[in-house]
mmCIF file of C-alpha atoms in Angstrom:
data_model
loop_
_atom_site.group_PDB
_atom_site.id
_atom_site.type_symbol
_atom_site.label_atom_id
_atom_site.label_comp_id
_atom_site.label_asym_id
_atom_site.label_seq_id
_atom_site.Cartn_x
_atom_site.Cartn_y
_atom_site.Cartn_z
ATOM 1 C CA GLY A 1 0.123 0.126 0.018
ATOM 2 C CA ASN A 2 1.037 3.559 -0.076
ATOM 3 C CA SER A 3 2.112 5.471 3.486
ATOM 4 C CA VAL A 4 4.590 8.078 4.235
ATOM 5 C CA THR A 5 6.504 7.900 7.660
ATOM 6 C CA GLN A 6 7.844 10.782 9.117
ATOM 7 C CA MET A 7 9.861 11.749 12.461
ATOM 8 C CA GLU A 8 8.372 12.180 15.240
ATOM 9 C CA GLY A 9 8.172 15.598 16.883
ATOM 10 C CA PRO A 10 8.111 18.302 18.606
ATOM 11 C CA VAL A 11 11.329 19.920 16.806
ATOM 12 C CA THR A 12 12.574 22.563 18.613
ATOM 13 C CA LEU A 13 15.541 24.586 17.249
ATOM 14 C CA SER A 14 17.234 27.797 17.842
ATOM 15 C CA GLU A 15 16.975 30.909 15.431
ATOM 16 C CA GLU A 16 20.306 30.140 11.970
ATOM 17 C CA ALA A 17 19.889 26.681 13.099
ATOM 18 C CA PHE A 18 19.863 23.846 10.338
ATOM 19 C CA LEU A 19 17.052 21.889 10.241
ATOM 20 C CA THR A 20 16.250 18.444 8.830
ATOM 21 C CA ILE A 21 12.762 16.501 9.280
ATOM 22 C CA ASN A 22 13.220 12.902 7.622
ATOM 23 C CA CYS A 23 10.671 11.678 5.477
ATOM 24 C CA THR A 24 10.442 7.924 4.220
ATOM 25 C CA TYR A 25 7.679 6.456 1.719
ATOM 26 C CA THR A 26 5.917 3.495 0.779
ATOM 27 C CA ALA A 27 4.130 3.169 -2.680
ATOM 28 C CA THR A 28 3.704 1.134 -6.049
ATOM 29 C CA GLY A 29 4.878 2.626 -8.940
ATOM 30 C CA TYR A 30 6.641 6.118 -9.116
ATOM 31 C CA PRO A 31 4.811 8.646 -6.783
ATOM 32 C CA SER A 32 5.295 12.158 -6.537
ATOM 33 C CA LEU A 33 6.486 13.400 -3.219
ATOM 34 C CA PHE A 34 5.025 17.098 -1.428
ATOM 35 C CA TRP A 35 5.821 19.045 1.925
ATOM 36 C CA TYR A 36 2.836 20.663 3.436
ATOM 37 C CA VAL A 37 2.801 23.214 6.225
ATOM 38 C CA GLN A 38 0.692 24.354 8.655
ATOM 39 C CA TYR A 39 1.235 27.849 10.502
ATOM 40 C CA PRO A 40 -1.022 28.868 13.527
ATOM 41 C CA GLY A 41 -4.496 29.385 12.661
ATOM 42 C CA GLU A 42 -4.048 28.545 9.265
ATOM 43 C CA GLY A 43 -4.869 25.680 6.412
ATOM 44 C CA LEU A 44 -2.493 23.549 5.428
ATOM 45 C CA GLN A 45 -0.672 24.930 1.925
ATOM 46 C CA LEU A 46 1.836 23.425 -0.478
ATOM 47 C CA LEU A 47 5.644 24.245 0.363
ATOM 48 C CA LEU A 48 7.208 22.593 -2.140
ATOM 49 C CA LYS A 49 6.842 19.003 -4.425
ATOM 50 C CA ALA A 50 9.153 17.225 -6.544
ATOM 51 C CA THR A 51 7.016 14.713 -9.236
ATOM 52 C CA LYS A 52 10.507 12.059 -10.092
ATOM 53 C CA ALA A 53 13.890 10.787 -9.063
ATOM 54 C CA ASP A 54 16.070 13.024 -8.051
ATOM 55 C CA ASP A 55 14.249 16.406 -8.221
ATOM 56 C CA LYS A 56 14.886 18.992 -6.063
ATOM 57 C CA GLY A 57 11.933 20.724 -4.749
ATOM 58 C CA SER A 58 12.316 24.112 -2.996
ATOM 59 C CA ASN A 59 10.313 27.016 -1.854
ATOM 60 C CA LYS A 60 10.985 29.934 1.106
ATOM 61 C CA GLY A 61 14.417 28.253 1.911
ATOM 62 C CA PHE A 62 13.585 24.933 2.308
ATOM 63 C CA GLU A 63 14.461 22.269 0.300
ATOM 64 C CA ALA A 64 14.396 18.432 -0.279
ATOM 65 C CA THR A 65 15.389 15.666 -2.733
ATOM 66 C CA TYR A 66 13.512 12.840 -3.939
ATOM 67 C CA ARG A 67 15.662 10.062 -3.365
ATOM 68 C CA LYS A 68 14.097 6.602 -4.737
ATOM 69 C CA GLU A 69 16.768 4.445 -3.710
ATOM 70 C CA THR A 70 15.972 5.122 -0.183
ATOM 71 C CA THR A 71 12.422 6.070 -0.694
ATOM 72 C CA SER A 72 13.305 9.218 1.129
ATOM 73 C CA PHE A 73 12.241 12.819 1.034
ATOM 74 C CA HIS A 74 13.502 14.451 3.902
ATOM 75 C CA LEU A 75 13.006 18.314 4.307
ATOM 76 C CA GLU A 76 15.862 20.640 4.694
ATOM 77 C CA LYS A 77 16.575 24.046 5.679
ATOM 78 C CA GLY A 78 20.175 25.779 6.486
ATOM 79 C CA SER A 79 18.823 28.920 8.686
ATOM 80 C CA VAL A 80 15.467 28.900 10.342
ATOM 81 C CA GLN A 81 13.555 31.311 11.299
ATOM 82 C CA VAL A 82 10.915 32.060 14.118
ATOM 83 C CA SER A 83 8.903 32.386 11.341
ATOM 84 C CA ASP A 84 8.920 29.175 10.583
ATOM 85 C CA SER A 85 7.413 27.568 13.388
ATOM 86 C CA ALA A 86 5.098 25.156 11.817
ATOM 87 C CA VAL A 87 3.130 21.623 11.262
ATOM 88 C CA TYR A 88 4.941 19.781 8.421
ATOM 89 C CA PHE A 89 3.508 17.363 7.167
ATOM 90 C CA CYS A 90 5.174 15.092 4.168
ATOM 91 C CA ALA A 91 2.887 13.683 1.216
ATOM 92 C CA LEU A 92 3.120 11.216 -1.544
ATOM 93 C CA ALA A 93 0.211 11.515 -4.285
ATOM 94 C CA ARG A 94 0.009 8.373 -6.936
ATOM 95 C CA GLY A 95 -1.094 9.383 -10.322
ATOM 96 C CA SER A 96 -4.179 6.837 -10.727
ATOM 97 C CA THR A 97 -5.886 8.403 -7.902
ATOM 98 C CA LEU A 98 -5.771 12.292 -9.455
ATOM 99 C CA GLY A 99 -5.047 14.640 -6.311
ATOM 100 C CA ARG A 100 -5.666 12.218 -3.480
ATOM 101 C CA LEU A 101 -2.861 12.830 -0.741
ATOM 102 C CA TYR A 102 -0.951 10.127 1.798
ATOM 103 C CA PHE A 103 0.012 11.762 5.113
ATOM 104 C CA GLY A 104 2.662 11.429 7.206
ATOM 105 C CA ARG A 105 1.170 12.457 10.834
ATOM 106 C CA GLY A 106 2.829 15.885 11.229
ATOM 107 C CA THR A 107 6.318 16.797 12.964
ATOM 108 C CA GLN A 108 6.134 20.498 15.083
ATOM 109 C CA LEU A 109 8.547 22.968 14.612
ATOM 110 C CA THR A 110 8.986 25.432 17.014
ATOM 111 C CA VAL A 111 11.915 27.910 16.483
ATOM 112 C CA TRP A 112 13.511 30.047 19.370
ATOM 113 C CA PRO A 113 15.293 33.692 18.733
ATOM 114 C CA GLY B 1 -14.065 34.029 -0.727
ATOM 115 C CA ALA B 2 -10.172 34.030 -1.441
ATOM 116 C CA GLY B 3 -9.639 30.993 0.227
ATOM 117 C CA VAL B 4 -11.709 27.703 1.035
ATOM 118 C CA SER B 5 -14.024 28.014 3.961
ATOM 119 C CA GLN B 6 -14.961 25.431 6.286
ATOM 120 C CA SER B 7 -18.279 25.809 9.170
ATOM 121 C CA PRO B 8 -18.497 25.108 11.993
ATOM 122 C CA SER B 9 -15.156 25.920 13.167
ATOM 123 C CA ASN B 10 -15.370 23.860 16.639
ATOM 124 C CA LYS B 11 -18.779 21.204 17.223
ATOM 125 C CA VAL B 12 -19.429 19.605 20.315
ATOM 126 C CA THR B 13 -21.819 17.189 20.065
ATOM 127 C CA GLU B 14 -23.451 14.253 22.038
ATOM 128 C CA LYS B 15 -22.932 10.625 21.520
ATOM 129 C CA GLY B 16 -25.388 9.547 18.827
ATOM 130 C CA LYS B 17 -26.504 13.130 17.409
ATOM 131 C CA ASP B 18 -25.773 13.746 13.683
ATOM 132 C CA VAL B 19 -23.668 16.588 12.685
ATOM 133 C CA GLU B 20 -23.297 18.440 9.755
ATOM 134 C CA LEU B 21 -20.350 20.099 8.001
ATOM 135 C CA ARG B 22 -19.933 22.631 5.298
ATOM 136 C CA CYS B 23 -17.209 23.361 3.653
ATOM 137 C CA ASP B 24 -17.448 26.421 0.755
ATOM 138 C CA PRO B 25 -14.688 25.802 -2.201
ATOM 139 C CA ILE B 26 -12.065 28.356 -3.597
ATOM 140 C CA SER B 27 -14.546 29.300 -6.905
ATOM 141 C CA GLY B 28 -13.807 27.902 -10.173
ATOM 142 C CA HIS B 29 -11.942 24.782 -8.385
ATOM 143 C CA THR B 30 -13.529 21.413 -9.778
ATOM 144 C CA ALA B 31 -12.541 19.066 -7.267
ATOM 145 C CA LEU B 32 -12.994 18.807 -3.452
ATOM 146 C CA TYR B 33 -11.939 16.506 -0.719
ATOM 147 C CA TRP B 34 -12.558 15.545 2.858
ATOM 148 C CA TYR B 35 -9.945 14.622 5.253
ATOM 149 C CA ARG B 36 -9.929 13.759 8.809
ATOM 150 C CA GLN B 37 -7.255 14.232 11.317
ATOM 151 C CA ARG B 38 -7.287 12.276 14.573
ATOM 152 C CA LEU B 39 -5.488 13.797 17.525
ATOM 153 C CA GLY B 40 -1.518 12.485 16.953
ATOM 154 C CA GLN B 41 -2.598 10.982 13.337
ATOM 155 C CA GLY B 42 -2.013 11.831 9.867
ATOM 156 C CA LEU B 43 -4.641 12.874 7.399
ATOM 157 C CA GLU B 44 -6.811 10.613 6.882
ATOM 158 C CA PHE B 45 -8.592 10.253 3.104
ATOM 159 C CA LEU B 46 -12.668 10.571 3.534
ATOM 160 C CA ILE B 47 -14.056 11.369 0.129
ATOM 161 C CA TYR B 48 -12.912 12.899 -3.496
ATOM 162 C CA PHE B 49 -15.806 15.239 -6.080
ATOM 163 C CA GLN B 50 -14.643 15.842 -9.098
ATOM 164 C CA GLY B 51 -17.261 17.264 -11.224
ATOM 165 C CA ASN B 52 -20.074 15.799 -12.533
ATOM 166 C CA SER B 53 -18.215 12.376 -11.724
ATOM 167 C CA ALA B 54 -19.020 9.610 -9.514
ATOM 168 C CA PRO B 55 -17.367 10.637 -6.184
ATOM 169 C CA ASP B 56 -14.549 8.333 -4.609
ATOM 170 C CA LYS B 57 -16.279 7.232 -1.787
ATOM 171 C CA SER B 58 -13.084 4.526 -0.732
ATOM 172 C CA GLY B 59 -12.296 6.524 2.286
ATOM 173 C CA LEU B 60 -15.501 6.980 4.004
ATOM 174 C CA PRO B 61 -14.914 4.750 7.501
ATOM 175 C CA SER B 62 -18.772 3.677 8.535
ATOM 176 C CA ASP B 63 -21.891 4.180 6.295
ATOM 177 C CA ARG B 64 -22.827 6.836 9.122
ATOM 178 C CA PHE B 65 -20.594 9.007 7.065
ATOM 179 C CA SER B 66 -21.642 10.777 3.716
ATOM 180 C CA ALA B 67 -21.378 13.546 1.946
ATOM 181 C CA GLU B 68 -22.484 15.984 -0.796
ATOM 182 C CA ARG B 69 -21.712 17.730 -3.468
ATOM 183 C CA THR B 70 -24.006 20.412 -5.031
ATOM 184 C CA GLY B 71 -22.389 21.117 -8.613
ATOM 185 C CA GLU B 72 -18.842 22.476 -8.186
ATOM 186 C CA SER B 73 -19.545 24.578 -4.881
ATOM 187 C CA VAL B 74 -20.295 23.546 -1.363
ATOM 188 C CA SER B 75 -20.151 20.507 0.198
ATOM 189 C CA THR B 76 -21.573 19.357 3.306
ATOM 190 C CA LEU B 77 -20.405 16.285 4.788
ATOM 191 C CA THR B 78 -22.757 14.423 7.381
ATOM 192 C CA ILE B 79 -21.904 12.247 10.383
ATOM 193 C CA GLN B 80 -25.178 9.956 11.427
ATOM 194 C CA ARG B 81 -25.245 8.914 15.038
ATOM 195 C CA THR B 82 -21.830 9.857 15.957
ATOM 196 C CA GLN B 83 -19.601 7.950 18.055
ATOM 197 C CA GLN B 84 -16.878 9.806 20.264
ATOM 198 C CA GLU B 85 -14.268 8.010 17.791
ATOM 199 C CA ASP B 86 -15.136 10.419 15.631
ATOM 200 C CA SER B 87 -14.103 13.027 16.908
ATOM 201 C CA ALA B 88 -11.427 14.990 14.828
ATOM 202 C CA VAL B 89 -10.366 18.087 12.926
ATOM 203 C CA TYR B 90 -12.311 17.630 9.342
ATOM 204 C CA LEU B 91 -10.582 19.532 7.128
ATOM 205 C CA CYS B 92 -11.469 20.219 3.426
ATOM 206 C CA ALA B 93 -9.730 20.493 0.216
ATOM 207 C CA SER B 94 -10.056 22.171 -3.142
ATOM 208 C CA SER B 95 -8.151 21.944 -6.356
ATOM 209 C CA LEU B 96 -8.200 23.774 -9.852
ATOM 210 C CA HIS B 97 -8.189 20.489 -11.157
ATOM 211 C CA ALA B 98 -7.834 16.772 -10.433
ATOM 212 C CA GLY B 99 -4.486 16.233 -13.029
ATOM 213 C CA ARG B 100 -2.294 13.854 -12.128
ATOM 214 C CA ASN B 101 -0.298 14.068 -9.455
ATOM 215 C CA THR B 102 -0.648 17.981 -9.245
ATOM 216 C CA GLY B 103 -0.564 17.758 -5.530
ATOM 217 C CA GLU B 104 -1.436 21.686 -4.934
ATOM 218 C CA LEU B 105 -4.458 20.971 -2.516
ATOM 219 C CA PHE B 106 -5.661 24.654 -1.063
ATOM 220 C CA PHE B 107 -6.936 23.446 2.497
ATOM 221 C CA GLY B 108 -9.809 24.746 4.656
ATOM 222 C CA GLU B 109 -8.615 25.792 8.054
ATOM 223 C CA GLY B 110 -10.709 22.775 9.549
ATOM 224 C CA SER B 111 -13.609 21.722 11.332
ATOM 225 C CA ARG B 112 -13.007 20.263 14.857
ATOM 226 C CA LEU B 113 -15.791 17.898 16.355
ATOM 227 C CA THR B 114 -15.917 16.487 20.046
ATOM 228 C CA VAL B 115 -18.282 13.862 20.680
ATOM 229 C CA LEU B 116 -18.582 13.613 24.246
#
Protein backbone atom coordinates (compact mmCIF):
# COMPACT_ATOMS: atom_id res chain seq x y z
CA GLY A 1 0.00 0.00 0.00
CA ASN A 2 0.87 3.66 0.09
CA SER A 3 2.15 5.29 3.26
CA VAL A 4 4.38 8.02 4.57
CA THR A 5 6.48 7.94 7.72
CA GLN A 6 7.98 11.11 9.09
CA MET A 7 10.05 11.80 12.15
CA GLU A 8 8.14 12.42 15.31
CA GLY A 9 8.24 15.81 16.93
CA PRO A 10 8.23 18.14 18.44
CA VAL A 11 11.41 19.64 17.09
CA THR A 12 12.75 22.68 18.92
CA LEU A 13 15.56 24.77 17.46
CA SER A 14 17.22 28.10 17.99
CA GLU A 15 17.04 30.70 15.26
CA GLU A 16 19.61 30.17 12.47
CA ALA A 17 20.01 26.48 13.29
CA PHE A 18 19.99 23.81 10.58
CA LEU A 19 16.77 21.86 10.15
CA THR A 20 16.18 18.33 8.92
CA ILE A 21 12.82 16.59 9.10
CA ASN A 22 13.03 13.03 7.85
CA CYS A 23 10.38 11.50 5.62
CA THR A 24 10.30 8.05 4.04
CA TYR A 25 7.58 6.54 1.92
CA THR A 26 6.16 3.28 0.68
CA ALA A 27 4.42 3.24 -2.67
CA THR A 28 4.04 1.16 -5.77
CA GLY A 29 5.16 2.74 -8.99
CA TYR A 30 6.41 6.30 -9.12
CA PRO A 31 4.66 8.67 -6.75
CA SER A 32 4.95 12.41 -6.51
CA LEU A 33 6.13 13.73 -3.16
CA PHE A 34 5.16 16.86 -1.26
CA TRP A 35 5.75 18.86 1.86
CA TYR A 36 2.83 20.79 3.25
CA VAL A 37 3.03 23.30 6.09
CA GLN A 38 0.43 24.48 8.56
CA TYR A 39 1.17 27.77 10.29
CA PRO A 40 -0.69 28.55 13.52
CA GLY A 41 -4.31 29.44 12.84
CA GLU A 42 -4.06 28.72 9.11
CA GLY A 43 -4.93 25.88 6.75
CA LEU A 44 -2.36 23.50 5.27
CA GLN A 45 -0.54 24.91 2.30
CA LEU A 46 1.84 23.41 -0.21
CA LEU A 47 5.48 24.17 0.60
CA LEU A 48 7.28 22.26 -2.14
CA LYS A 49 7.02 19.21 -4.33
CA ALA A 50 8.99 16.82 -6.55
CA THR A 51 7.46 14.63 -9.20
CA LYS A 52 10.28 12.28 -10.17
CA ALA A 53 13.42 10.71 -8.81
CA ASP A 54 16.36 13.07 -8.16
CA ASP A 55 14.14 16.15 -8.48
CA LYS A 56 14.70 18.80 -5.85
CA GLY A 57 11.77 20.86 -4.64
CA SER A 58 12.52 24.21 -3.05
CA ASN A 59 10.64 27.16 -1.61
CA LYS A 60 11.22 29.80 1.09
CA GLY A 61 14.71 28.43 1.75
CA PHE A 62 13.44 24.89 2.29
CA GLU A 63 14.62 22.03 0.08
CA ALA A 64 13.84 18.35 -0.33
CA THR A 65 15.28 15.85 -2.81
CA TYR A 66 13.32 12.86 -4.12
CA ARG A 67 15.57 9.84 -3.43
CA LYS A 68 14.16 6.72 -5.00
CA GLU A 69 17.00 4.48 -3.83
CA THR A 70 16.29 5.30 -0.18
CA THR A 71 12.56 6.07 -0.67
CA SER A 72 13.08 9.35 1.14
CA PHE A 73 12.14 13.01 0.81
CA HIS A 74 13.79 14.74 3.76
CA LEU A 75 13.05 18.42 4.36
CA GLU A 76 16.00 20.72 5.05
CA LYS A 77 16.66 24.36 5.71
CA GLY A 78 20.04 25.86 6.40
CA SER A 79 18.99 28.61 8.78
CA VAL A 80 15.54 28.56 10.39
CA GLN A 81 13.64 31.61 11.54
CA VAL A 82 11.04 32.09 14.24
CA SER A 83 8.47 32.50 11.48
CA ASP A 84 9.14 28.91 10.35
CA SER A 85 7.44 27.60 13.48
CA ALA A 86 4.65 25.39 12.16
CA VAL A 87 3.57 21.79 11.60
CA TYR A 88 5.13 20.13 8.56
CA PHE A 89 3.49 17.24 6.71
CA CYS A 90 5.12 14.94 4.20
CA ALA A 91 2.75 13.47 1.59
CA LEU A 92 2.65 11.39 -1.55
CA ALA A 93 0.26 11.09 -4.45
CA ARG A 94 -0.24 8.34 -6.95
CA GLY A 95 -1.23 9.35 -10.46
CA SER A 96 -4.09 6.88 -10.62
CA THR A 97 -5.76 8.47 -7.59
CA LEU A 98 -5.82 11.88 -9.28
CA GLY A 99 -4.85 14.19 -6.50
CA ARG A 100 -5.62 12.06 -3.47
CA LEU A 101 -2.75 12.54 -1.02
CA TYR A 102 -1.39 10.16 1.62
CA PHE A 103 -0.04 12.14 4.57
CA GLY A 104 2.39 11.53 7.36
CA ARG A 105 1.51 12.40 10.94
CA GLY A 106 3.10 15.83 10.87
CA THR A 107 6.09 17.25 12.72
CA GLN A 108 5.74 20.26 15.00
CA LEU A 109 8.64 22.69 14.65
CA THR A 110 9.23 25.45 17.18
CA VAL A 111 12.00 27.98 16.60
CA TRP A 112 13.15 30.15 19.49
CA PRO A 113 14.78 33.57 19.02
CA GLY B 1 -14.06 34.07 -1.05
CA ALA B 2 -10.30 34.04 -1.28
CA GLY B 3 -9.82 30.66 0.32
CA VAL B 4 -11.58 27.47 1.33
CA SER B 5 -14.13 28.21 4.03
CA GLN B 6 -15.37 25.64 6.54
CA SER B 7 -18.08 25.82 9.13
CA PRO B 8 -18.53 25.42 11.97
CA SER B 9 -14.97 25.86 13.17
CA ASN B 10 -15.83 24.01 16.35
CA LYS B 11 -18.66 21.61 17.12
CA VAL B 12 -19.35 19.78 20.35
CA THR B 13 -22.07 17.17 20.23
CA GLU B 14 -23.42 14.29 22.24
CA LYS B 15 -22.89 10.70 21.24
CA GLY B 16 -25.66 9.52 18.96
CA LYS B 17 -26.48 12.93 17.47
CA ASP B 18 -26.08 13.77 13.77
CA VAL B 19 -23.75 16.54 12.63
CA GLU B 20 -23.26 18.41 9.38
CA LEU B 21 -20.03 20.06 8.36
CA ARG B 22 -19.90 22.53 5.48
CA CYS B 23 -17.21 23.41 3.00
CA ASP B 24 -17.13 26.30 0.54
CA PRO B 25 -14.33 25.67 -1.96
CA ILE B 26 -12.41 28.29 -3.89
CA SER B 27 -14.52 29.55 -6.77
CA GLY B 28 -13.71 27.71 -9.99
CA HIS B 29 -12.09 24.72 -8.29
CA THR B 30 -13.57 21.57 -9.74
CA ALA B 31 -12.11 19.06 -7.27
CA LEU B 32 -13.04 18.88 -3.60
CA TYR B 33 -11.66 16.60 -0.89
CA TRP B 34 -12.51 15.76 2.68
CA TYR B 35 -9.83 14.55 5.10
CA ARG B 36 -9.94 13.74 8.78
CA GLN B 37 -7.18 14.23 11.34
CA ARG B 38 -7.49 12.50 14.66
CA LEU B 39 -5.25 13.52 17.52
CA GLY B 40 -1.66 12.44 16.89
CA GLN B 41 -2.50 10.94 13.51
CA GLY B 42 -1.87 11.93 9.93
CA LEU B 43 -4.53 13.14 7.57
CA GLU B 44 -6.94 10.37 6.62
CA PHE B 45 -8.62 10.59 3.22
CA LEU B 46 -12.42 10.39 3.33
CA ILE B 47 -13.96 11.35 0.00
CA TYR B 48 -13.21 13.17 -3.25
CA PHE B 49 -15.47 14.95 -5.76
CA GLN B 50 -14.43 15.86 -9.28
CA GLY B 51 -16.90 17.82 -11.36
CA ASN B 52 -19.91 15.73 -12.32
CA SER B 53 -18.13 12.40 -11.96
CA ALA B 54 -19.15 9.87 -9.35
CA PRO B 55 -17.34 10.68 -6.10
CA ASP B 56 -14.56 8.49 -4.74
CA LYS B 57 -16.02 7.38 -1.42
CA SER B 58 -13.39 4.76 -0.71
CA GLY B 59 -12.11 6.51 2.42
CA LEU B 60 -15.40 6.82 4.27
CA PRO B 61 -14.96 4.76 7.46
CA SER B 62 -18.56 3.58 7.81
CA ASP B 63 -22.06 4.03 6.40
CA ARG B 64 -22.69 6.66 9.08
CA PHE B 65 -20.58 9.01 6.98
CA SER B 66 -21.88 10.61 3.81
CA ALA B 67 -21.09 13.67 1.75
CA GLU B 68 -22.77 15.66 -0.96
CA ARG B 69 -21.67 18.35 -3.32
CA THR B 70 -23.87 20.62 -5.38
CA GLY B 71 -22.26 21.06 -8.78
CA GLU B 72 -18.86 22.62 -8.27
CA SER B 73 -19.77 24.52 -5.14
CA VAL B 74 -20.60 23.79 -1.54
CA SER B 75 -20.10 20.37 0.01
CA THR B 76 -21.64 18.96 3.17
CA LEU B 77 -20.18 16.10 5.19
CA THR B 78 -22.78 14.39 7.39
CA ILE B 79 -22.02 12.07 10.27
CA GLN B 80 -25.00 10.19 11.63
CA ARG B 81 -25.24 8.73 15.13
CA THR B 82 -21.87 10.16 16.11
CA GLN B 83 -19.46 8.10 18.19
CA GLN B 84 -16.58 9.24 20.36
CA GLU B 85 -14.06 7.90 17.84
CA ASP B 86 -15.46 10.40 15.33
CA SER B 87 -13.83 13.21 17.31
CA ALA B 88 -11.30 14.81 14.98
CA VAL B 89 -10.55 17.82 12.86
CA TYR B 90 -12.31 17.50 9.50
CA LEU B 91 -10.42 19.24 6.73
CA CYS B 92 -11.77 20.24 3.36
CA ALA B 93 -9.57 21.02 0.37
CA SER B 94 -10.15 22.04 -3.21
CA SER B 95 -8.02 22.17 -6.32
CA LEU B 96 -8.32 23.70 -9.74
CA HIS B 97 -8.39 20.35 -11.44
CA ALA B 98 -7.51 16.82 -10.50
CA GLY B 99 -4.70 16.44 -12.98
CA ARG B 100 -2.26 13.68 -12.44
CA ASN B 101 0.10 14.19 -9.55
CA THR B 102 -0.51 17.90 -9.13
CA GLY B 103 -0.84 17.59 -5.36
CA GLU B 104 -1.67 21.28 -5.04
CA LEU B 105 -4.60 21.20 -2.72
CA PHE B 106 -5.88 24.34 -0.98
CA PHE B 107 -7.09 23.55 2.52
CA GLY B 108 -9.57 25.19 4.83
CA GLU B 109 -8.80 25.64 8.52
CA GLY B 110 -10.92 22.68 9.46
CA SER B 111 -13.92 21.88 11.62
CA ARG B 112 -13.02 20.50 15.02
CA LEU B 113 -15.61 17.93 16.12
CA THR B 114 -15.81 16.73 19.71
CA VAL B 115 -18.21 13.94 20.57
CA LEU B 116 -18.95 13.63 24.26
